[in-house]
Amino acid sequence: MSWLKYSAIALVVGLTACSSSPTGRNQLILFSDADMSNLGSQSFEQMKQELKISKDVKVNKYVQCVASAVTKHVPKQSSFDNWEVVVFDSEQVNAFALPGGKIGVYTGLLNVAKNQDQLATVIGHEIAHVLADHSNERLSQSQLANTGLQITSIALGASEYAQYRDATMSALGLGVQVGVLLPYGRTQESEADIVGLELMAKAGFDPRQSIALWQNMAKASKGQQPPELLSTHPSHGTRIQDLSETMQKLRNYNVSRPNCN
């Protein structure tokens, strides 16, 4: 790489990378909110085409109710107006949120998130990834690792998106096969736990149920989770301990309790 190219990258990083996460952590952010919203929306449309969408009216009403209660307490975003929620008919025990206000929930999660408070814990956590620019952070790191993406302030068009699909999907937390969710780093996961817990508490859900959720997750994993040092996720035990400490610092929000069950 020529010195000129190095200088160009250094200039872009210097002009755009100064950012802090909701917890005050320094972040490398190279892409605009509009760029990320465009990528998130394109990825979500692809998922809706390739994955089975649940037609269960009761399940959809329940998930929409919980998600709506949480998103009402999310600050207005500059790059999109509304959050879109889709329930995917899959045994996967997971959910995700993408830049551009896209939320996906797999029906398998409802077998582990036993009530509205536990589901709100997961949805709040996933929305927190978006609010904390974690996908932007990953995409920016991939850019500097020479994945082939072009540094630009212009949203990728359809042809460019197709060309860089694998790297883009990975940065957004999605696998090349769109039904596979890739983990964020441990720091990002812990940060999303903290921000997500405050979100669900603001919406009137019981933050104490976050502990029960991860206890359920631990049971569902049947001891298959790798040791914490070998995993990008915090261990269930660490997660529960961190959530317990965060709960002690939460304000007592005087809001009405949602009734989604």
Backbone as a ProteinNet text record, in pm:
[ID]
protein_1_A
[PRIMARY]
MSWLKYSAIALVVGLTACSSSPTGRNQLILFSDADMSNLGSQSFEQMKQELKISKDVKVNKYVQCVASAVTKHVPKQSSFDNWEVVVFDSEQVNAFALPGGKIGVYTGLLNVAKNQDQLATVIGHEIAHVLADHSNERLSQSQLANTGLQITSIALGASEYAQYRDATMSALGLGVQVGVLLPYGRTQESEADIVGLELMAKAGFDPRQSIALWQNMAKASKGQQPPELLSTHPSHGTRIQDLSETMQKLRNYNVSRPNCN
[TERTIARY]
85.7	0	88.9	60	143.6	125	223.8	213.1	91.9	54.2	-61.4	-189.3	-201	-320.1	-325.1	-207.2	-202.4	-246	-199.5	-233.6	-383.1	-441.6	-585.4	-665.7	-626.5	-696.1	-680	-558.2	-533.6	-619	-632.9	-713.2	-859.4	-911.8	-1052.1	-1076.3	-986.3	-1000.2	-996.4	-903.9	-891.9	-1014.3	-1081.3	-1197.3	-1326.1	-1334.7	-1464.2	-1466.8	-1352.2	-1351.8	-1372.2	-1375.2	-1387.2	-1530.9	-1555.4	-1689.5	-1681.3	-1787.6	-1794.7	-1923.8	-1917.7	-2035.8	-2120.2	-2241.9	-2326.5	-2262.7	-2165.8	-2099.1	-1967.5	-1938.9	-1818.8	-1696.1	-1712.6	-1599.5	-1566.4	-1436.5	-1395.9	-1423.7	-1474.6	-1508.6	-1448.2	-1419.9	-1380.9	-1506.5	-1551	-1674.1	-1640.2	-1648.3	-1613.1	-1733.3	-1848.5	-1962.9	-2073.4	-2151	-2259.1	-2379.6	-2470.5	-2594.9	-2674.3	-2672.8	-2746	-2687.4	-2553.9	-2488.7	-2535.6	-2529.6	-2561.7	-2709.3	-2796.2	-2938.8	-2967.5	-2897.9	-2914.3	-2871.4	-2758.2	-2709	-2801.9	-2847.3	-2937.2	-3067.8	-3121.2	-3248.6	-3235.2	-3125.3	-3103.1	-3088.6	-3015.3	-2996.8	-3129.6	-3210.1	-3338.1	-3433.4	-3435.7	-3520.7	-3479.3	-3350	-3300.4	-3345.4	-3338.7	-3379	-3527.6	-3608.8	-3752.6	-3783.9	-3697.9	-3717.1	-3670.6	-3568.3	-3504.8	-3548	-3601.5	-3642.5	-3794.3	-3843.6	-3987.4	-4037.6	-4139.1	-4198.1	-4319.6	-4328.7	-4439.3	-4571	-4673.6	-4808.3	-4899.7	-4842.1	-4919.7	-4962.3	-5091.5	-5143.4	-5113.6	-5136.1	-5115.4	-4969.7	-4878.9	-4736	-4690.6	-4735.4	-4696.8	-4748	-4871	-4928.3	-4849.3	-4810.8	-4735.1	-4597.1	-4524.3	-4389.8	-4396.6	-4493	-4508.2	-4538.8	-4619.9	-4656.2	-4533.1	-4451	-4330.9	-4232.2	-4209.2	-4113.4	-4159.8	-4288.3	-4341.6	-4325.5	-4348.8	-4334.3	-4190.8	-4093.8	-3952.6	-3913.2	-3949.9	-3905.9	-3965.9	-4078.3	-4137.5	-4043.1	-3950.7	-3859.4	-3719	-3707	-3580.3	-3576.1	-3467.8	-3458.6	-3481.7	-3539.6	-3564.7	-3432.9	-3431.4	-3310.9	-3312.7	-3197	-3188.8	-3204.4	-3173.9	-3169.6	-3293.9	-3386.6	-3512.6	-3618	-3744.5	-3855.5	-3919.5	-3933.8	-4007.2	-3927.3	-3956.3	-3896.3	-3988.2	-3930.1	-4004.3	-3969.7	-4071.6	-4051.3	-4107.8	-4026.6	-4069.9	-4037.8	-4134	-4114.2	-4083.4	-3967.2	-3926.4	-3957.9	-4017	-4055.5	-3933.4	-3865	-3739.8	-3717.3	-3649.6	-3619.4	-3503.1	-3436.1	-3324	-3368.5	-3288.5	-3316.7	-3239.6	-3296.8	-3223.4	-3313.2	-3257.1	-3322.1	-3210.4	-3245.1	-3143.8	-3210.4	-3130.4	-3175.3	-3067	-3109.3	-3016.6	-3030.4	-2924.3	-2937	-3049.3	-3117	-3232.6	-3362.6	-3352.9	-3473.7	-3539	-3459.9	-3512.6	-3489.4	-3596.7	-3588.8	-3642.5	-3565.1	-3608.7	-3610.2	-3716.8	-3728.7	-3760.7	-3683.9	-3708.5	-3804.9	-3898.3	-3998.4	-3935.2	-3819.6	-3752.2	-3716.6	-3697.2	-3664.2	-3776.4	-3900.9	-4016.1	-4026.4	-3950.4	-3946.5	-3852.3	-3767.9	-3669.3	-3701	-3741.4	-3788	-3933.6	-3956.4	-4084.7	-4196.4	-4163.6	-4267.8	-4228.9	-4315.9	-4292.1	-4166.9	-4135.4	-4017.7	-3889.1	-3887.5	-3768.7	-3751.6	-3862.9	-3854.7	-3808.3	-3856.4	-3814.6	-3665.1	-3612.9	-3469.3	-3390.7	-3431.9	-3361.1	-3377	-3499	-3523.2	-3449.3	-3451.8	-3378.2	-3229.4	-3178	-3036.4	-3001.1	-3083.9	-3055	-3065.4	-3165.2	-3177.3	-3055.7	-3004.3	-2887.4	-2766.9	-2753.9	-2644.9	-2653.8	-2776	-2796.1	-2764.5	-2817	-2796.3	-2648.8	-2575.7	-2433.1	-2343.4	-2403.3	-2326.7	-2230.9	-2269.6	-2180.5	-2155.9	-2257.8	-2237.9	-2143.4	-2160.7	-2071.4	-1928	-1914.3	-1782.4	-1717.3	-1795	-1741.6	-1707.3	-1794.2	-1770.2	-1646.8	-1630.6	-1514.5	-1386.3	-1390.6	-1273.1	-1240.4	-1345.8	-1324.9	-1262.2	-1304.3	-1249	-1098.4	-1056.4	-914.2	-836	-908.3	-841.8	-836.3	-867.4	-856.9	-948.5	-1076.4	-1171.2	-1215.9	-1175.4	-1215.6	-1322.5	-1379.5	-1480.8	-1415.3	-1484.1	-1432.2	-1477.2	-1383	-1420.8	-1500.5	-1620.4	-1706	-1810.2	-1855.6	-1965.9	-2095.8	-2089.1	-2207.1	-2260.7	-2391	-2450.9	-2426.6	-2397.2	-2372.8	-2499.6	-2488.9	-2601.4	-2616.7	-2715.1	-2746.4	-2628.5	-2559.2	-2447.9	-2330.8	-2302.7	-2192.8	-2226.8	-2354.8	-2397.1	-2375.2	-2411.5	-2392.7	-2245.5	-2160	-2017.2	-1955.4	-2000.9	-1941.9	-2034.5	-2126.2	-2231.2	-2174.9	-2076.4	-2025.5	-1969.9	-1886.7	-1827.3	-1933.1	-2028.6	-2135.2	-2221.3	-2264.5	-2348.7	-2276.9	-2148.2	-2070.4	-2063.5	-2040.7	-2031.9	-2163.2	-2274.1	-2405.2	-2443.6	-2358.2	-2387.4	-2461.2	-2465.1	-2535.9	-2435.9	-2463.8	-2377.8	-2403	-2310.4	-2327.9	-2459.3	-2488.3	-2622.2	-2706.8	-2804.6	-2868.4	-2940.2	-2962.2	-3026.8	-2931.1	-2802.1	-2700.4	-2661.7	-2668.7	-2630.1	-2490	-2404.5	-2268	-2259.1	-2179.8	-2172.6	-2093.6	-2135.1	-2053.3	-1940.5	-1848.9	-1742.8	-1795.1	-1716	-1759.1	-1787.1	-1701.4	-1721.6	-1853.2	-1882.8	-2007.6	-2128.1	-2117.2	-2227	-2256.7	-2152.2	-2170.4	-2230.9	-2186.7	-2239.5	-2387.7	-2424.9	-2565.4	-2650.7	-2594.8	-2667.5	-2704.5	-2608.1	-2628.6	-2730.9	-2710.6	-2800.2	-2939.1	-2942.9	-3070.5	-3152.4	-3085	-3156.1	-3224.2	-3156.3	-3216.4	-3335.2	-3323.5	-3432.9	-3558.4	-3544.2	-3662.1	-3721	-3635.2	-3685.3	-3763.2	-3715.1	-3785.7	-3925.3	-3934.8	-4062.7	-4159.5	-4116	-4203.8	-4191.7	-4095.8	-4074.4	-3986.9	-3994.1	-3922.1	-3778.9	-3678.8	-3539.6	-3488.9	-3554.8	-3511.9	-3529.6	-3620.4	-3643.9	-3527.6	-3435.9	-3318.4	-3232.1	-3230.7	-3154.2	-3217.4	-3349.3	-3420.3	-3399.6	-3396.4	-3375.4	-3243.1	-3136	-3004.6	-2988.2	-3061.9	-3065.2	-3132	-3239.4	-3305.4	-3211.7	-3136.9	-3042	-2935.4	-2890.2	-2788.9	-2843.5	-2969.3	-3030.9	-3048.7	-3090.7	-3114.9	-2986.9	-2871.9	-2744.8	-2692.5	-2748.8	-2712.1	-2561.2	-2500.1	-2357.6	-2268.3	-2324.3	-2246.6	-2171.8	-2197.5	-2126.7	-1978.3	-1889.7	-1746.4	-1700	-1580.4	-1527.9	-1523.5	-1536.9	-1548.5	-1430.2	-1309.2	-1191.4	-1188.8	-1265.8	-1269.4	-1394.1	-1469.2	-1594.8	-1599.3	-1667.4	-1682.7	-1797.3	-1879.5	-1987.1	-1938.4	-1986.9	-1959.8	-2024.5	-1966.9	-2029.4	-2162.4	-2252.8	-2383	-2365.7	-2268.7	-2246.1	-2200.9	-2106.6	-2058.1	-2169.9	-2248.7	-2359.3	-2458.3	-2493.5	-2588.1	-2532.7	-2403.5	-2341.1	-2341.2	-2306.1	-2302.8	-2442.2	-2543.1	-2679.7	-2726.7	-2689.1	-2727.2	-2668.1	-2543.3	-2478	-2542	-2578.2	-2641.7	-2777.5	-2852.8	-2986.1	-2982.5	-2876.6	-2865.4	-2849.2	-2805.4	-2782.4	-2899.1	-2996.7	-3107.7	-3196.5	-3245.4	-3342.4	-3475.5	-3558.6	-3692.9	-3787.8	-3807	-3890.4	-4038	-4104.5	-4247.4	-4330.5	-4337.7	-4412.8	-4509	-4614.2	-4712.2	-4652.8	-4693	-4640.8	-4714.9	-4643.8	-4709	-4786.2	-4886.7	-4964.8	-4971.5	-4864.6	-4853.6	-4882.3	-4881.7	-4900.7	-5039.9
-119.8	0	124.2	218.2	336.1	428.2	517.7	613.1	702.5	728.7	813	747.7	614.8	543.9	539.6	516.1	518.8	655.3	760.7	895.8	920.6	868.8	887.7	819.3	696.5	623	693.8	738.9	808.7	934.4	1004.5	1126.4	1096	990.8	953.6	911.8	829.4	785	903.8	995.4	1111.3	1200.4	1207.5	1294.3	1230.2	1097.5	1033.6	939.5	900.9	791.2	833.5	962.7	1007.7	989	884.5	856.3	780.6	791.7	720.6	640.8	524.9	441.2	496.5	443.3	491.3	475.8	386.2	368.2	446	527.4	609.9	545.7	429	358.8	421.5	439.3	492.6	391.1	440.8	353.8	405.7	311.9	345.4	342.7	458	470	541.6	468.9	525	553.1	491.2	501.9	587.7	650.5	736.6	652.8	715.9	648	608.4	693.4	662.5	540.5	530.7	412.7	285.9	289.2	170	134	233.8	207.1	142.3	188	130.9	-16	-44.7	-182.3	-271.6	-220.3	-297.9	-328.4	-230.8	-249.3	-350.3	-343.2	-438.4	-581	-595.4	-728.1	-783.9	-697.2	-741.6	-785.6	-712.2	-750.8	-886.9	-911	-1040.4	-1151.8	-1125.7	-1227.3	-1258.9	-1157.4	-1179.8	-1263.1	-1256.1	-1335.1	-1479.3	-1498.9	-1630.4	-1713.6	-1649.5	-1721.4	-1725.8	-1827.5	-1842.3	-1744.6	-1667.4	-1571.1	-1633.6	-1618.3	-1675.8	-1608.8	-1690	-1641.1	-1653.4	-1695.3	-1713.4	-1576.1	-1548.2	-1416.6	-1385.4	-1483.6	-1462.7	-1433.5	-1510.4	-1491.6	-1355.8	-1320.3	-1191.3	-1075	-1084.6	-978.3	-961.8	-1074.1	-1073.1	-1008.4	-1053	-1000.1	-852	-815.1	-675.8	-588.3	-639.1	-564.4	-535.3	-637.9	-620.4	-526.3	-548	-464.8	-319	-297.8	-162	-90.7	-162.4	-102.7	-56.6	-134.2	-98.5	16.5	7.8	109.4	246.6	251	380.4	463.1	394.9	463.8	477	449.9	467.3	607.9	679.9	815.3	811.5	916.7	925.6	917.5	837.5	816	904.6	951.4	1044.8	976.8	847.2	781	698.4	686	616.3	662.4	640.8	690.3	582.9	461.3	357	227.5	150.2	18.6	-86.4	-173.7	-283.1	-413.3	-490.1	-614.8	-731.4	-834	-953.6	-1076.1	-1167.7	-1293.4	-1402.3	-1465.1	-1571.9	-1707.1	-1794	-1927.2	-2017.9	-2028.4	-2103.1	-2150.4	-2263.8	-2317	-2244.5	-2156	-2083.6	-2005.2	-2012.6	-1937.6	-1806.7	-1711.3	-1587.3	-1477.6	-1358.7	-1241.5	-1148.6	-1045.6	-950.4	-817.3	-713.1	-582.6	-528.2	-464.8	-412.5	-261.7	-193.8	-50.7	-28.6	82.6	108.3	72.2	27.6	-2.3	-133.9	-237.7	-369.1	-468.4	-530.6	-626.8	-761.5	-865.9	-1001.3	-1087	-1162.4	-1253.1	-1391.5	-1490.9	-1629.6	-1693.1	-1771.5	-1831.4	-1921.7	-1980	-2065	-1990.9	-1859.4	-1780.4	-1784.1	-1794.7	-1789.9	-1913	-2016.9	-2135.7	-2116.4	-2013.5	-1987.3	-1856.9	-1755.4	-1630.2	-1652.9	-1690	-1745.6	-1643.5	-1515.7	-1414.9	-1284.9	-1185.5	-1059.4	-987.7	-1000.7	-933.2	-994.3	-1125	-1191.1	-1162.6	-1160	-1124.4	-979.6	-891.2	-750.3	-736.6	-825.3	-824.7	-847.9	-947.7	-981	-869	-821.8	-717.1	-588.1	-553	-435.4	-449.9	-569.8	-598.3	-581.1	-634.4	-626.3	-483.2	-409.1	-268.5	-190.3	-226.4	-158.2	-171.4	-285.5	-301.3	-193.6	-162.8	-60.6	77.5	108.1	239.9	266.1	159.9	173.3	165	157.5	154.4	36.1	-76.2	-191.5	-247.4	-246.2	-292.7	-199.8	-69.9	28.4	6	-21.8	-47	-168.8	-275.6	-397.6	-376	-305.2	-279	-190.2	-93.9	-5.3	-83	-174	-256.6	-347.4	-399	-482.5	-401.6	-276	-188	-173.8	-147	-126.3	-257.3	-369	-499.6	-545.2	-453.9	-481.3	-592.8	-585.8	-687.4	-661.1	-546.9	-516.8	-411.1	-371.7	-265.6	-131.3	-44.1	87.2	186.8	266.1	372.2	475.9	505.2	598.8	654.8	774.1	832.4	817.2	748.5	727.3	587.4	574.5	443.4	351	223.6	125.8	98.4	99.4	65.2	-84.4	-131.2	-273.3	-354	-304.9	-379.8	-389.2	-278.2	-280.2	-370.8	-366.9	-451.8	-598.6	-638.4	-776.5	-814.2	-720.7	-747.2	-769.9	-692.2	-699.7	-767.7	-850.9	-909.3	-984.4	-1070	-1153.3	-1069.6	-972.6	-888.1	-802.6	-754.9	-671.3	-750.3	-869.9	-952.1	-986.3	-1016	-1049.3	-930.4	-812.9	-693.2	-661.8	-695.3	-670.5	-776.8	-877.1	-983.7	-1099.3	-1105.4	-1211.1	-1296.7	-1424.1	-1513.2	-1499.5	-1556.1	-1557.5	-1626.8	-1735.8	-1794.5	-1714.6	-1641.7	-1538.1	-1589	-1719.2	-1771.2	-1786.6	-1759.9	-1778.7	-1644	-1632.3	-1509.1	-1523.2	-1427.2	-1427.9	-1342.1	-1383.2	-1307.8	-1178.8	-1079.4	-959.7	-994	-899.8	-921.7	-913.7	-963.8	-966	-825	-729.3	-592	-537.4	-562.9	-514.5	-584.4	-714.3	-787.6	-733.6	-711.4	-659.6	-518.8	-439.2	-304.1	-308.3	-399.8	-412.9	-461.4	-544.3	-587.8	-468	-379.9	-264.5	-168	-130.7	-35.5	-96.8	-223.7	-291.9	-305.8	-328.7	-342.9	-212.2	-101.8	28.4	55.3	15	34.5	-38.9	-165.8	-244.9	-197.5	-149.6	-96.2	33.3	118.2	241.7	212.1	98.2	61.3	-1.6	-23.8	-78.4	-227.5	-290.4	-433.9	-456.8	-575.7	-608.5	-650	-567.4	-600.4	-723.8	-760.4	-879.8	-1006.5	-1000.4	-1117	-1143.3	-1046.2	-1067.9	-1180.3	-1190.4	-1298.1	-1433.1	-1439.5	-1563.7	-1603	-1503.5	-1532.1	-1603.3	-1550	-1610	-1741.9	-1759.4	-1891.2	-1991.1	-1946.8	-2031.9	-2061	-1960.2	-1978	-2081.1	-2073.9	-2169	-2311.4	-2327.6	-2460	-2508.8	-2417.1	-2453.8	-2493.2	-2434.9	-2467.1	-2604.2	-2660.6	-2794.9	-2811.2	-2705.3	-2712	-2704.4	-2666.2	-2664.6	-2533.7	-2431.5	-2305.1	-2324.8	-2277	-2291.9	-2203.5	-2230	-2144	-1998.9	-1907	-1765.8	-1716.5	-1760.1	-1712.9	-1760.2	-1864.6	-1917.4	-1871.9	-1783.9	-1740.6	-1589.5	-1537.8	-1392.9	-1343.9	-1434.9	-1396.6	-1408.5	-1322.6	-1346.2	-1478.4	-1545.7	-1668.2	-1633.1	-1732.2	-1705.7	-1653.7	-1711.6	-1669.5	-1524.8	-1487.1	-1349.2	-1253.9	-1295.3	-1211.6	-1186.3	-1290.5	-1277.3	-1186	-1201.1	-1116.4	-969.7	-944.4	-806.5	-743.9	-823	-772.1	-739.1	-823.3	-798.6	-667.3	-640.8	-516.3	-395.3	-412.2	-302.6	-268.9	-371.2	-349.4	-263.3	-276.7	-198.8	-49.9	-17.2	122.7	183.4	99.4	148.3	243.8	346.9	436.4	363.9	411.9	356.8	432.8	378.7	446.7	429.7	542.3	539.9	535.5	416.3	399.4	282.6	285.1	176.9	49.5	-63	-191.2	-239.3	-278.2	-329.3	-458	-484.5	-606.8	-678.9	-751.1	-817.7	-966.8	-1025.2	-1170.6	-1214.5
0	0	0	-83.7	-95.7	23.6	40.9	151.9	134.4	8.1	-17.5	32.2	10	55	207.5	269.3	415.6	468.2	401.7	445.8	433	324.1	302.7	411.7	446.3	552.2	686.8	713.7	839.6	849.4	735.3	734.4	761.6	696.4	715.9	859.8	913.1	1051.9	1146.5	1120.4	1207.1	1205.8	1090.7	1077.3	1126.5	1119.9	1145.3	1263.8	1317.6	1413.7	1557.8	1585.6	1723.5	1772	1848.2	1896.3	2027.5	2105.4	2232.4	2239.7	2299.5	2317.6	2432.6	2452.9	2563.4	2701.1	2713.7	2843.1	2851.3	2746.7	2748.5	2689.5	2627.6	2566.1	2430.9	2401	2271.9	2161.6	2047.6	1935.8	1805.8	1714.9	1578.8	1493.4	1446.3	1367.6	1236.2	1124.7	994.6	905.1	935.3	845.2	907	822.2	870	911.3	985.8	1024	900.7	799.1	676	606.5	603.1	545	615.3	748.5	826	814.7	813	797.6	663.1	559.8	426.9	425.5	486	490.4	572.4	686.8	771.5	701.7	632.1	561	448.1	373.4	264.3	318.4	427.2	486.5	537.5	597.5	653.2	542.6	432.8	320.8	266.6	262.3	216	309.9	439.2	536.1	522.3	498.8	484.4	360.5	262	141.1	158.6	240	249	369.1	472.8	592.9	603.9	672.3	690.3	796.1	761.5	853.8	921.7	1052.5	1127.9	1091.5	1074.1	1045.4	1167.5	1279.9	1402.2	1455.7	1448.7	1487.7	1634.1	1721.5	1865	1895.8	1836.7	1860.4	1808.7	1689.5	1632.2	1716.8	1764	1846.6	1976.4	2034.9	2160.1	2141.5	2039.6	2014.8	1978.3	1894.4	1855.7	1977.2	2068.4	2188.8	2274	2296.7	2378.8	2310.5	2181.6	2107.9	2104.4	2082.6	2076.8	2210.2	2319.9	2452.8	2476.8	2428	2446.2	2354.3	2226.8	2130	2156.7	2227.4	2263.1	2349.1	2415	2505.8	2447.3	2317.5	2247.5	2188.5	2205.9	2147.6	1996.2	1942.9	1799.2	1724	1618.6	1540.4	1415.8	1376	1263.1	1128.2	1119.8	989.3	957.1	1051.6	1024.5	1123.4	1085.7	1168.3	1255.6	1202	1272.7	1282.1	1386	1403.9	1339.9	1261.4	1199.1	1270.8	1308.8	1382.6	1301.5	1282.7	1210.9	1296	1305.7	1378	1275.4	1289.1	1199	1261.4	1182.6	1228.6	1224.4	1336.2	1343.8	1486.5	1501.1	1634.1	1700.5	1629.6	1688.8	1812.1	1915.3	2038.3	2029.6	1955.8	1934.7	1880.5	1874	1815.8	1771.7	1696.7	1652	1621.6	1614.9	1568	1476	1367	1267.7	1257.6	1217	1188.3	1087.9	1101.6	1017.4	1086.5	1211.6	1289.7	1255.6	1231.4	1195.8	1310	1355.7	1466.6	1420.7	1443.5	1411.9	1536.3	1554.9	1669.8	1616.8	1658.7	1619.4	1719.7	1669.2	1758.5	1863.5	1833.7	1931.7	2059.2	2050.1	2168.8	2270.9	2222.5	2312.2	2400.5	2368.3	2454.1	2572.7	2564.8	2670.8	2744	2668.5	2729.3	2768.3	2892.6	2936.5	2955	2964.6	2986.4	2917.6	2926	2855.3	2904.1	3031.1	3086.2	3032.8	3020.2	2967.3	2818.8	2744.7	2603.3	2588.2	2673.9	2669.8	2699.7	2783.6	2812.2	2684.8	2606.8	2483	2380	2361.3	2262.1	2299.7	2427.9	2473	2447.4	2472.4	2449	2301.5	2213.5	2070.2	2018.8	2065.4	2026.6	2074.9	2191.4	2246.6	2154	2085.6	1988.8	1880.8	1837.4	1734.5	1790.2	1908.9	1968.6	1998.3	2027.7	2060.7	1937.4	1817.7	1692	1684.7	1740.2	1739.9	1600	1513.5	1376	1300.6	1320.4	1258.7	1305.2	1432	1490.5	1426	1409.1	1348.1	1201.8	1130.7	989.6	972.4	1061	1056.1	1082.7	1178.7	1206.7	1088.7	1024.3	905.7	793	780.2	677.1	693.8	815.6	839.3	834.6	841.3	830.3	685	592.8	449.7	403.3	439.2	393.6	250.6	194.9	58.4	50.2	162.7	161.3	133.8	64.4	33.5	138.8	191	283.6	206.2	251.9	181.3	274.7	246.7	322.5	245.5	131.5	48.3	71.9	93.9	119.7	1.7	31.9	-73.3	-152	-282.7	-368.2	-377.9	-453.3	-462.7	-514.7	-616.6	-675.1	-578.3	-508.5	-412	-293.4	-252.6	-141	-175.3	-298.3	-340.8	-340.6	-383.1	-391.6	-254.5	-156.3	-23.5	76.6	28.4	112.4	232.2	211.3	319.8	434.3	399.5	503.6	571.3	492.3	548.9	645.4	603.2	689.1	818.8	809.5	928.7	1023.5	969.1	1052.5	1121.2	1054.5	1113.3	1216	1233	1329	1266.9	1133.2	1062.6	985.6	975.1	899.8	750.8	670.8	525.9	492	564.6	557.1	654.9	605.1	685.7	810.1	820.4	940.2	1056.1	1034.2	1137.9	1196.1	1328.1	1395.4	1452.2	1421	1471.7	1597.6	1693.7	1819.2	1805.4	1880.6	1896	1993.9	2012	2108	2250.3	2344.3	2484.2	2538.1	2499.9	2546.4	2494.6	2367	2308.1	2368.5	2395.3	2456.4	2596.5	2674.5	2810.7	2807.5	2712	2696.9	2660.6	2570.1	2530.1	2646.8	2733.9	2852.7	2939.9	2961.6	3049.6	2989.8	2863.3	2797.5	2778.9	2742.1	2720.4	2847	2958.1	3085.2	3123.8	3100.1	3131	3038.6	2911.8	2816.4	2860.6	2894.2	2931.3	3063.5	3153.2	3280.5	3257.9	3167.3	3133.5	3077.9	3006.6	2944.2	3043.4	3166.7	3268.9	3291.1	3224.8	3245.4	3368.5	3424.4	3548.2	3516.1	3549.4	3517.6	3591.2	3701.8	3776.4	3692.5	3596.2	3511.7	3416.3	3401.2	3316.9	3374.3	3507.1	3571.7	3538.1	3551.6	3519.8	3373.8	3285.3	3143.3	3121.6	3178.7	3154.3	3228.6	3335	3398.2	3304.3	3237.6	3138	3021.2	2978.8	2869.7	2906.6	3030.1	3076.2	3073	3115.5	3112.3	2968.4	2881	2741.5	2669.7	2712.1	2647.4	2687.7	2798.1	2844.8	2861.6	2914.6	2943.1	2821.5	2705.8	2582.7	2559.3	2642	2622.7	2651.7	2563.9	2588	2702.9	2760.6	2866.8	2819.9	2914.6	2880	2797.7	2829.7	2757.9	2613.5	2582.2	2446.4	2371.7	2431.1	2370.7	2363	2257.8	2249.1	2335.5	2385.8	2476.8	2621.1	2710.4	2852.3	2893.3	2991.5	3039.5	3102.8	3113.3	3174.6	3317	3390.8	3528.5	3536.6	3449.7	3447.1	3409	3312.9	3266	3379.9	3451.3	3561.6	3670.2	3700.9	3802.6	3759.5	3632.3	3581.7	3581.4	3543.2	3542.2	3684.1	3779.3	3918.5	3968.1	3932.7	3973.9	3905.5	3777.7	3704	3762.5	3803.3	3859.3	3984.7	4060.4	4183.6	4154.9	4032.3	3996.3	3917.8	3879.5	3798.6	3877.4	3808.1	3869.7	3882.5	3972.9	3988.3	3895.4	3776.3	3677	3712	3727	3761.3	3633.8	3573.2	3447.9	3463.4	3383	3388.8	3330	3383	3339.3	3214.6	3107.9	2987.8	3018.3	2939.5	2955.3	2819.5	2788.6	2658.1	2665.5	2783.7	2797.9	2752.3
[MASK]
+++++++++++++++++++++++++++++++++++++++++++++++++++++++++++++++++++++++++++++++++++++++++++++++++++++++++++++++++++++++++++++++++++++++++++++++++++++++++++++++++++++++++++++++++++++++++++++++++++++++++++++++++++++++++++++++++++++++++++++++++++++++++++++++++++++

